[in-house]
PDB file of N, CA and C in Angstrom:
ATOM      1  N   MET A 758     -11.153   7.957  25.146  1.00 67.00           N
ATOM      2  CA  MET A 758     -10.226   8.785  24.401  1.00 67.00           C
ATOM      3  C   MET A 758      -8.987   7.996  23.999  1.00 67.00           C
ATOM      4  N   LEU A 759      -8.587   7.019  24.791  1.00 94.00           N
ATOM      5  CA  LEU A 759      -7.410   6.215  24.492  1.00 94.00           C
ATOM      6  C   LEU A 759      -7.561   5.502  23.147  1.00 94.00           C
ATOM      7  N   PHE A 760      -8.750   4.963  22.879  1.00 95.00           N
ATOM      8  CA  PHE A 760      -8.998   4.267  21.623  1.00 95.00           C
ATOM      9  C   PHE A 760      -8.867   5.213  20.440  1.00 95.00           C
ATOM     10  N   ARG A 761      -9.410   6.407  20.573  1.00 95.00           N
ATOM     11  CA  ARG A 761      -9.314   7.411  19.505  1.00 95.00           C
ATOM     12  C   ARG A 761      -7.862   7.796  19.254  1.00 95.00           C
ATOM     13  N   SER A 762      -7.089   7.919  20.303  1.00 96.00           N
ATOM     14  CA  SER A 762      -5.671   8.246  20.171  1.00 96.00           C
ATOM     15  C   SER A 762      -4.904   7.125  19.471  1.00 96.00           C
ATOM     16  N   ALA A 763      -5.259   5.896  19.804  1.00 95.00           N
ATOM     17  CA  ALA A 763      -4.606   4.745  19.169  1.00 95.00           C
ATOM     18  C   ALA A 763      -4.900   4.717  17.675  1.00 95.00           C
ATOM     19  N   ILE A 764      -6.140   5.001  17.297  1.00 96.00           N
ATOM     20  CA  ILE A 764      -6.502   5.053  15.876  1.00 96.00           C
ATOM     21  C   ILE A 764      -5.711   6.153  15.172  1.00 96.00           C
ATOM     22  N   ALA A 765      -5.661   7.318  15.786  1.00 96.00           N
ATOM     23  CA  ALA A 765      -4.924   8.442  15.197  1.00 96.00           C
ATOM     24  C   ALA A 765      -3.447   8.101  15.050  1.00 96.00           C
ATOM     25  N   CYS A 766      -2.882   7.433  16.028  1.00 95.00           N
ATOM     26  CA  CYS A 766      -1.469   7.064  15.998  1.00 95.00           C
ATOM     27  C   CYS A 766      -1.177   6.101  14.842  1.00 95.00           C
ATOM     28  N   VAL A 767      -2.010   5.091  14.681  1.00 93.00           N
ATOM     29  CA  VAL A 767      -1.819   4.126  13.596  1.00 93.00           C
ATOM     30  C   VAL A 767      -1.988   4.814  12.242  1.00 93.00           C
ATOM     31  N   CYS A 768      -2.983   5.668  12.112  1.00 96.00           N
ATOM     32  CA  CYS A 768      -3.190   6.393  10.850  1.00 96.00           C
ATOM     33  C   CYS A 768      -2.002   7.301  10.550  1.00 96.00           C
ATOM     34  N   ASP A 769      -1.461   7.940  11.557  1.00 96.00           N
ATOM     35  CA  ASP A 769      -0.274   8.780  11.370  1.00 96.00           C
ATOM     36  C   ASP A 769       0.928   7.937  10.940  1.00 96.00           C
ATOM     37  N   GLU A 770       1.048   6.742  11.520  1.00 94.00           N
ATOM     38  CA  GLU A 770       2.144   5.839  11.157  1.00 94.00           C
ATOM     39  C   GLU A 770       2.063   5.458   9.682  1.00 94.00           C
ATOM     40  N   ILE A 771       0.859   5.127   9.215  1.00 95.00           N
ATOM     41  CA  ILE A 771       0.659   4.776   7.806  1.00 95.00           C
ATOM     42  C   ILE A 771       0.969   5.981   6.920  1.00 95.00           C
ATOM     43  N   LYS A 772       0.479   7.142   7.313  1.00 96.00           N
ATOM     44  CA  LYS A 772       0.728   8.367   6.541  1.00 96.00           C
ATOM     45  C   LYS A 772       2.216   8.622   6.407  1.00 96.00           C
ATOM     46  N   GLU A 773       2.952   8.539   7.516  1.00 95.00           N
ATOM     47  CA  GLU A 773       4.391   8.783   7.490  1.00 95.00           C
ATOM     48  C   GLU A 773       5.118   7.747   6.638  1.00 95.00           C
ATOM     49  N   LEU A 774       4.694   6.485   6.727  1.00 93.00           N
ATOM     50  CA  LEU A 774       5.289   5.433   5.911  1.00 93.00           C
ATOM     51  C   LEU A 774       5.097   5.720   4.423  1.00 93.00           C
ATOM     52  N   LEU A 775       3.881   6.088   4.039  1.00 95.00           N
ATOM     53  CA  LEU A 775       3.597   6.363   2.631  1.00 95.00           C
ATOM     54  C   LEU A 775       4.334   7.607   2.141  1.00 95.00           C
ATOM     55  N   LEU A 776       4.408   8.630   2.962  1.00 95.00           N
ATOM     56  CA  LEU A 776       5.132   9.845   2.568  1.00 95.00           C
ATOM     57  C   LEU A 776       6.631   9.568   2.449  1.00 95.00           C
ATOM     58  N   LEU A 777       7.174   8.753   3.343  1.00 95.00           N
ATOM     59  CA  LEU A 777       8.590   8.390   3.277  1.00 95.00           C
ATOM     60  C   LEU A 777       8.880   7.588   2.011  1.00 95.00           C
ATOM     61  N   LYS A 778       8.033   6.589   1.733  1.00 92.00           N
ATOM     62  CA  LYS A 778       8.236   5.782   0.533  1.00 92.00           C
ATOM     63  C   LYS A 778       8.094   6.640  -0.720  1.00 92.00           C
ATOM     64  N   ASN A 779       7.167   7.595  -0.702  1.00 93.00           N
ATOM     65  CA  ASN A 779       7.010   8.494  -1.843  1.00 93.00           C
ATOM     66  C   ASN A 779       8.256   9.350  -2.026  1.00 93.00           C
ATOM     67  N   ALA A 780       8.841   9.801  -0.929  1.00 93.00           N
ATOM     68  CA  ALA A 780      10.068  10.600  -1.008  1.00 93.00           C
ATOM     69  C   ALA A 780      11.228   9.753  -1.533  1.00 93.00           C
ATOM     70  N   ASN A 781      11.277   8.486  -1.128  1.00 93.00           N
ATOM     71  CA  ASN A 781      12.372   7.596  -1.538  1.00 93.00           C
ATOM     72  C   ASN A 781      12.226   7.067  -2.961  1.00 93.00           C
ATOM     73  N   TYR A 782      10.982   6.752  -3.359  1.00 91.00           N
ATOM     74  CA  TYR A 782      10.763   6.075  -4.633  1.00 91.00           C
ATOM     75  C   TYR A 782       9.981   6.903  -5.640  1.00 91.00           C
ATOM     76  N   GLY A 783       9.598   8.099  -5.271  1.00 89.00           N
ATOM     77  CA  GLY A 783       8.752   8.888  -6.161  1.00 89.00           C
ATOM     78  C   GLY A 783       7.331   8.353  -6.128  1.00 89.00           C
ATOM     79  N   ASN A 784       6.567   8.746  -7.089  1.00 90.00           N
ATOM     80  CA  ASN A 784       5.162   8.334  -7.145  1.00 90.00           C
ATOM     81  C   ASN A 784       5.010   7.054  -7.964  1.00 90.00           C
ATOM     82  N   SER A 785       5.862   6.068  -7.689  1.00 88.00           N
ATOM     83  CA  SER A 785       5.899   4.856  -8.507  1.00 88.00           C
ATOM     84  C   SER A 785       4.631   4.019  -8.417  1.00 88.00           C
ATOM     85  N   ALA A 786       3.904   4.116  -7.327  1.00 87.00           N
ATOM     86  CA  ALA A 786       2.681   3.326  -7.192  1.00 87.00           C
ATOM     87  C   ALA A 786       1.562   3.864  -8.080  1.00 87.00           C
ATOM     88  N   LEU A 787       1.439   5.175  -8.168  1.00 88.00           N
ATOM     89  CA  LEU A 787       0.346   5.764  -8.948  1.00 88.00           C
ATOM     90  C   LEU A 787       0.804   6.271 -10.315  1.00 88.00           C
ATOM     91  N   ASP A 788       2.106   6.351 -10.521  1.00 87.00           N
ATOM     92  CA  ASP A 788       2.646   6.789 -11.805  1.00 87.00           C
ATOM     93  C   ASP A 788       3.862   5.924 -12.139  1.00 87.00           C
ATOM     94  N   PRO A 789       3.626   4.624 -12.422  1.00 84.00           N
ATOM     95  CA  PRO A 789       4.733   3.700 -12.653  1.00 84.00           C
ATOM     96  C   PRO A 789       5.481   4.022 -13.952  1.00 84.00           C
ATOM     97  N   VAL A 790       6.733   3.569 -14.029  1.00 84.00           N
ATOM     98  CA  VAL A 790       7.583   3.819 -15.183  1.00 84.00           C
ATOM     99  C   VAL A 790       7.057   3.105 -16.433  1.00 84.00           C
ATOM    100  N   ARG A 791       6.496   1.919 -16.248  1.00 83.00           N
ATOM    101  CA  ARG A 791       5.927   1.119 -17.337  1.00 83.00           C
ATOM    102  C   ARG A 791       6.985   0.667 -18.352  1.00 83.00           C
ATOM    103  N   VAL A 792       8.080   0.131 -17.856  1.00 87.00           N
ATOM    104  CA  VAL A 792       9.095  -0.425 -18.741  1.00 87.00           C
ATOM    105  C   VAL A 792       8.601  -1.754 -19.320  1.00 87.00           C
ATOM    106  N   PHE A 793       8.074  -2.629 -18.458  1.00 90.00           N
ATOM    107  CA  PHE A 793       7.610  -3.931 -18.902  1.00 90.00           C
ATOM    108  C   PHE A 793       6.089  -4.024 -18.926  1.00 90.00           C
ATOM    109  N   SER A 794       5.443  -3.535 -17.888  1.00 87.00           N
ATOM    110  CA  SER A 794       3.992  -3.663 -17.766  1.00 87.00           C
ATOM    111  C   SER A 794       3.301  -2.386 -18.223  1.00 87.00           C
ATOM    112  N   GLN A 795       2.247  -2.559 -18.971  1.00 90.00           N
ATOM    113  CA  GLN A 795       1.462  -1.426 -19.450  1.00 90.00           C
ATOM    114  C   GLN A 795       0.112  -1.313 -18.740  1.00 90.00           C
ATOM    115  N   THR A 796      -0.068  -2.136 -17.688  1.00 90.00           N
ATOM    116  CA  THR A 796      -1.340  -2.099 -16.977  1.00 90.00           C
ATOM    117  C   THR A 796      -1.472  -0.814 -16.177  1.00 90.00           C
ATOM    118  N   SER A 797      -2.692  -0.497 -15.815  1.00 90.00           N
ATOM    119  CA  SER A 797      -2.969   0.724 -15.065  1.00 90.00           C
ATOM    120  C   SER A 797      -2.354   0.653 -13.667  1.00 90.00           C
ATOM    121  N   ALA A 798      -2.170   1.806 -13.079  1.00 90.00           N
ATOM    122  CA  ALA A 798      -1.650   1.874 -11.713  1.00 90.00           C
ATOM    123  C   ALA A 798      -2.572   1.123 -10.759  1.00 90.00           C
ATOM    124  N   LYS A 799      -3.876   1.259 -10.967  1.00 93.00           N
ATOM    125  CA  LYS A 799      -4.841   0.575 -10.105  1.00 93.00           C
ATOM    126  C   LYS A 799      -4.678  -0.938 -10.227  1.00 93.00           C
ATOM    127  N   GLU A 800      -4.525  -1.443 -11.427  1.00 93.00           N
ATOM    128  CA  GLU A 800      -4.345  -2.881 -11.635  1.00 93.00           C
ATOM    129  C   GLU A 800      -3.035  -3.359 -11.007  1.00 93.00           C
ATOM    130  N   GLN A 801      -1.990  -2.551 -11.089  1.00 93.00           N
ATOM    131  CA  GLN A 801      -0.721  -2.921 -10.469  1.00 93.00           C
ATOM    132  C   GLN A 801      -0.840  -2.958  -8.945  1.00 93.00           C
ATOM    133  N   LEU A 802      -1.644  -2.066  -8.380  1.00 95.00           N
ATOM    134  CA  LEU A 802      -1.888  -2.113  -6.935  1.00 95.00           C
ATOM    135  C   LEU A 802      -2.644  -3.382  -6.557  1.00 95.00           C
ATOM    136  N   PHE A 803      -3.606  -3.795  -7.391  1.00 95.00           N
ATOM    137  CA  PHE A 803      -4.315  -5.059  -7.138  1.00 95.00           C
ATOM    138  C   PHE A 803      -3.326  -6.222  -7.088  1.00 95.00           C
ATOM    139  N   VAL A 804      -2.348  -6.216  -8.000  1.00 94.00           N
ATOM    140  CA  VAL A 804      -1.347  -7.288  -8.035  1.00 94.00           C
ATOM    141  C   VAL A 804      -0.501  -7.270  -6.766  1.00 94.00           C
ATOM    142  N   ARG A 805      -0.095  -6.089  -6.330  1.00 92.00           N
ATOM    143  CA  ARG A 805       0.712  -5.989  -5.100  1.00 92.00           C
ATOM    144  C   ARG A 805      -0.071  -6.465  -3.888  1.00 92.00           C
ATOM    145  N   ILE A 806      -1.352  -6.110  -3.829  1.00 95.00           N
ATOM    146  CA  ILE A 806      -2.205  -6.560  -2.718  1.00 95.00           C
ATOM    147  C   ILE A 806      -2.370  -8.070  -2.767  1.00 95.00           C
ATOM    148  N   ASP A 807      -2.626  -8.616  -3.960  1.00 95.00           N
ATOM    149  CA  ASP A 807      -2.737 -10.071  -4.110  1.00 95.00           C
ATOM    150  C   ASP A 807      -1.461 -10.772  -3.664  1.00 95.00           C
ATOM    151  N   ASP A 808      -0.311 -10.193  -4.012  1.00 91.00           N
ATOM    152  CA  ASP A 808       0.967 -10.786  -3.636  1.00 91.00           C
ATOM    153  C   ASP A 808       1.117 -10.849  -2.119  1.00 91.00           C
ATOM    154  N   LYS A 809       0.769  -9.773  -1.438  1.00 88.00           N
ATOM    155  CA  LYS A 809       0.850  -9.756   0.028  1.00 88.00           C
ATOM    156  C   LYS A 809      -0.094 -10.789   0.640  1.00 88.00           C
ATOM    157  N   LEU A 810      -1.314 -10.847   0.123  1.00 89.00           N
ATOM    158  CA  LEU A 810      -2.281 -11.821   0.651  1.00 89.00           C
ATOM    159  C   LEU A 810      -1.839 -13.251   0.373  1.00 89.00           C
ATOM    160  N   SER A 811      -1.218 -13.461  -0.770  1.00 88.00           N
ATOM    161  CA  SER A 811      -0.701 -14.784  -1.115  1.00 88.00           C
ATOM    162  C   SER A 811       0.379 -15.222  -0.136  1.00 88.00           C
ATOM    163  N   ARG A 812       1.258 -14.291   0.249  1.00 81.00           N
ATOM    164  CA  ARG A 812       2.304 -14.622   1.216  1.00 81.00           C
ATOM    165  C   ARG A 812       1.708 -15.045   2.556  1.00 81.00           C
ATOM    166  N   ILE A 813       0.659 -14.343   2.965  1.00 80.00           N
ATOM    167  CA  ILE A 813      -0.009 -14.704   4.219  1.00 80.00           C
ATOM    168  C   ILE A 813      -0.616 -16.095   4.101  1.00 80.00           C
ATOM    169  N   GLN A 814      -1.310 -16.336   2.994  1.00 82.00           N
ATOM    170  CA  GLN A 814      -1.976 -17.629   2.791  1.00 82.00           C
ATOM    171  C   GLN A 814      -0.977 -18.789   2.745  1.00 82.00           C
ATOM    172  N   ARG A 815       0.190 -18.530   2.199  1.00 81.00           N
ATOM    173  CA  ARG A 815       1.206 -19.581   2.080  1.00 81.00           C
ATOM    174  C   ARG A 815       1.989 -19.800   3.363  1.00 81.00           C
ATOM    175  N   GLY A 816       1.666 -19.050   4.393  1.00 75.00           N
ATOM    176  CA  GLY A 816       2.272 -19.304   5.686  1.00 75.00           C
ATOM    177  C   GLY A 816       3.351 -18.339   6.113  1.00 75.00           C
ATOM    178  N   ALA A 817       3.584 -17.265   5.342  1.00 68.00           N
ATOM    179  CA  ALA A 817       4.604 -16.302   5.750  1.00 68.00           C
ATOM    180  C   ALA A 817       4.174 -15.540   6.995  1.00 68.00           C
ATOM    181  N   GLY A 818       2.889 -15.556   7.274  1.00 64.00           N
ATOM    182  CA  GLY A 818       2.391 -14.853   8.451  1.00 64.00           C
ATOM    183  C   GLY A 818       2.209 -13.375   8.186  1.00 64.00           C
ATOM    184  N   LEU A 819       1.753 -12.681   9.184  1.00 61.00           N
ATOM    185  CA  LEU A 819       1.515 -11.245   9.052  1.00 61.00           C
ATOM    186  C   LEU A 819       2.767 -10.438   9.322  1.00 61.00           C
ATOM    187  N   LEU A 820       3.734 -11.020  10.003  1.00 59.00           N
ATOM    188  CA  LEU A 820       4.962 -10.298  10.313  1.00 59.00           C
ATOM    189  C   LEU A 820       6.153 -11.116   9.845  1.00 59.00           C
ATOM    190  N   ALA A 821       6.590 -10.854   8.625  1.00 58.00           N
ATOM    191  CA  ALA A 821       7.791 -11.515   8.114  1.00 58.00           C
ATOM    192  C   ALA A 821       9.009 -10.885   8.792  1.00 58.00           C
ATOM    193  N   ALA A 822      10.131 -11.548   8.688  1.00 58.00           N
ATOM    194  CA  ALA A 822      11.343 -11.081   9.380  1.00 58.00           C
ATOM    195  C   ALA A 822      11.780  -9.696   8.918  1.00 58.00           C
ATOM    196  N   ASP A 823      11.595  -9.392   7.647  1.00 54.00           N
ATOM    197  CA  ASP A 823      12.123  -8.138   7.118  1.00 54.00           C
ATOM    198  C   ASP A 823      11.049  -7.142   6.687  1.00 54.00           C
ATOM    199  N   GLU A 824       9.797  -7.427   6.983  1.00 66.00           N
ATOM    200  CA  GLU A 824       8.754  -6.497   6.575  1.00 66.00           C
ATOM    201  C   GLU A 824       7.520  -6.662   7.455  1.00 66.00           C
ATOM    202  N   ASP A 825       6.695  -5.657   7.456  1.00 80.00           N
ATOM    203  CA  ASP A 825       5.436  -5.706   8.179  1.00 80.00           C
ATOM    204  C   ASP A 825       4.330  -5.780   7.144  1.00 80.00           C
ATOM    205  N   VAL A 826       3.803  -6.962   6.944  1.00 82.00           N
ATOM    206  CA  VAL A 826       2.805  -7.202   5.903  1.00 82.00           C
ATOM    207  C   VAL A 826       1.541  -6.393   6.166  1.00 82.00           C
ATOM    208  N   VAL A 827       1.167  -6.234   7.417  1.00 83.00           N
ATOM    209  CA  VAL A 827      -0.043  -5.468   7.748  1.00 83.00           C
ATOM    210  C   VAL A 827       0.113  -4.013   7.306  1.00 83.00           C
ATOM    211  N   LEU A 828       1.261  -3.399   7.651  1.00 87.00           N
ATOM    212  CA  LEU A 828       1.489  -2.018   7.234  1.00 87.00           C
ATOM    213  C   LEU A 828       1.513  -1.900   5.716  1.00 87.00           C
ATOM    214  N   ASP A 829       2.154  -2.853   5.042  1.00 88.00           N
ATOM    215  CA  ASP A 829       2.198  -2.826   3.583  1.00 88.00           C
ATOM    216  C   ASP A 829       0.795  -2.930   2.982  1.00 88.00           C
ATOM    217  N   LEU A 830      -0.004  -3.840   3.513  1.00 91.00           N
ATOM    218  CA  LEU A 830      -1.370  -4.001   2.997  1.00 91.00           C
ATOM    219  C   LEU A 830      -2.189  -2.727   3.196  1.00 91.00           C
ATOM    220  N   ILE A 831      -2.123  -2.165   4.377  1.00 94.00           N
ATOM    221  CA  ILE A 831      -2.859  -0.921   4.639  1.00 94.00           C
ATOM    222  C   ILE A 831      -2.383   0.172   3.689  1.00 94.00           C
ATOM    223  N   GLY A 832      -1.064   0.271   3.520  1.00 94.00           N
ATOM    224  CA  GLY A 832      -0.507   1.272   2.619  1.00 94.00           C
ATOM    225  C   GLY A 832      -0.998   1.096   1.196  1.00 94.00           C
ATOM    226  N   TYR A 833      -0.973  -0.136   0.699  1.00 95.00           N
ATOM    227  CA  TYR A 833      -1.458  -0.393  -0.661  1.00 95.00           C
ATOM    228  C   TYR A 833      -2.944  -0.073  -0.789  1.00 95.00           C
ATOM    229  N   LEU A 834      -3.722  -0.365   0.240  1.00 96.00           N
ATOM    230  CA  LEU A 834      -5.155  -0.056   0.195  1.00 96.00           C
ATOM    231  C   LEU A 834      -5.399   1.450   0.195  1.00 96.00           C
ATOM    232  N   VAL A 835      -4.583   2.189   0.937  1.00 97.00           N
ATOM    233  CA  VAL A 835      -4.693   3.656   0.911  1.00 97.00           C
ATOM    234  C   VAL A 835      -4.350   4.170  -0.481  1.00 97.00           C
ATOM    235  N   LEU A 836      -3.267   3.645  -1.069  1.00 96.00           N
ATOM    236  CA  LEU A 836      -2.889   4.062  -2.417  1.00 96.00           C
ATOM    237  C   LEU A 836      -3.972   3.702  -3.432  1.00 96.00           C
ATOM    238  N   LEU A 837      -4.598   2.542  -3.258  1.00 96.00           N
ATOM    239  CA  LEU A 837      -5.705   2.166  -4.128  1.00 96.00           C
ATOM    240  C   LEU A 837      -6.853   3.141  -4.014  1.00 96.00           C
ATOM    241  N   ARG A 838      -7.158   3.545  -2.803  1.00 96.00           N
ATOM    242  CA  ARG A 838      -8.219   4.533  -2.568  1.00 96.00           C
ATOM    243  C   ARG A 838      -7.883   5.846  -3.271  1.00 96.00           C
ATOM    244  N   VAL A 839      -6.647   6.287  -3.176  1.00 95.00           N
ATOM    245  CA  VAL A 839      -6.216   7.516  -3.850  1.00 95.00           C
ATOM    246  C   VAL A 839      -6.359   7.352  -5.364  1.00 95.00           C
ATOM    247  N   ALA A 840      -5.918   6.216  -5.892  1.00 94.00           N
ATOM    248  CA  ALA A 840      -6.029   5.967  -7.340  1.00 94.00           C
ATOM    249  C   ALA A 840      -7.484   5.983  -7.789  1.00 94.00           C
ATOM    250  N   MET A 841      -8.360   5.384  -7.000  1.00 94.00           N
ATOM    251  CA  MET A 841      -9.787   5.355  -7.350  1.00 94.00           C
ATOM    252  C   MET A 841     -10.389   6.762  -7.318  1.00 94.00           C
ATOM    253  N   GLN A 842      -9.977   7.566  -6.356  1.00 94.00           N
ATOM    254  CA  GLN A 842     -10.460   8.938  -6.298  1.00 94.00           C
ATOM    255  C   GLN A 842      -9.959   9.764  -7.470  1.00 94.00           C
ATOM    256  N   GLN A 843      -8.734   9.495  -7.915  1.00 92.00           N
ATOM    257  CA  GLN A 843      -8.191  10.228  -9.046  1.00 92.00           C
ATOM    258  C   GLN A 843      -8.875   9.870 -10.360  1.00 92.00           C
ATOM    259  N   GLU A 844      -9.458   8.668 -10.409  1.00 87.00           N
ATOM    260  CA  GLU A 844     -10.187   8.250 -11.620  1.00 87.00           C
ATOM    261  C   GLU A 844     -11.492   9.016 -11.799  1.00 87.00           C
ATOM    262  N   LYS A 845     -12.047   9.500 -10.705  1.00 83.00           N
ATOM    263  CA  LYS A 845     -13.354  10.173 -10.765  1.00 83.00           C
ATOM    264  C   LYS A 845     -13.269  11.500 -11.463  1.00 83.00           C
TER     265      LYS A 845
END
């Protein structure tokens, strides 16, 4: 049961992070302003994910001083999943 609780706790943490960011920034990930870029929300999420992975590859590690790359990656992947479901 401990393992199941740990999974639920991490999923709740991601959910709360995404809901907080949505409250702070609006739905910018799935409904961007498009001042400069005209690419789809899904394509913009791919770019954000690539950027995070690039930082890891270049040696920034998984835990930078001012951010948690793992949480950001999971969050972007959840948003990508939502975007893909909305396309259907």
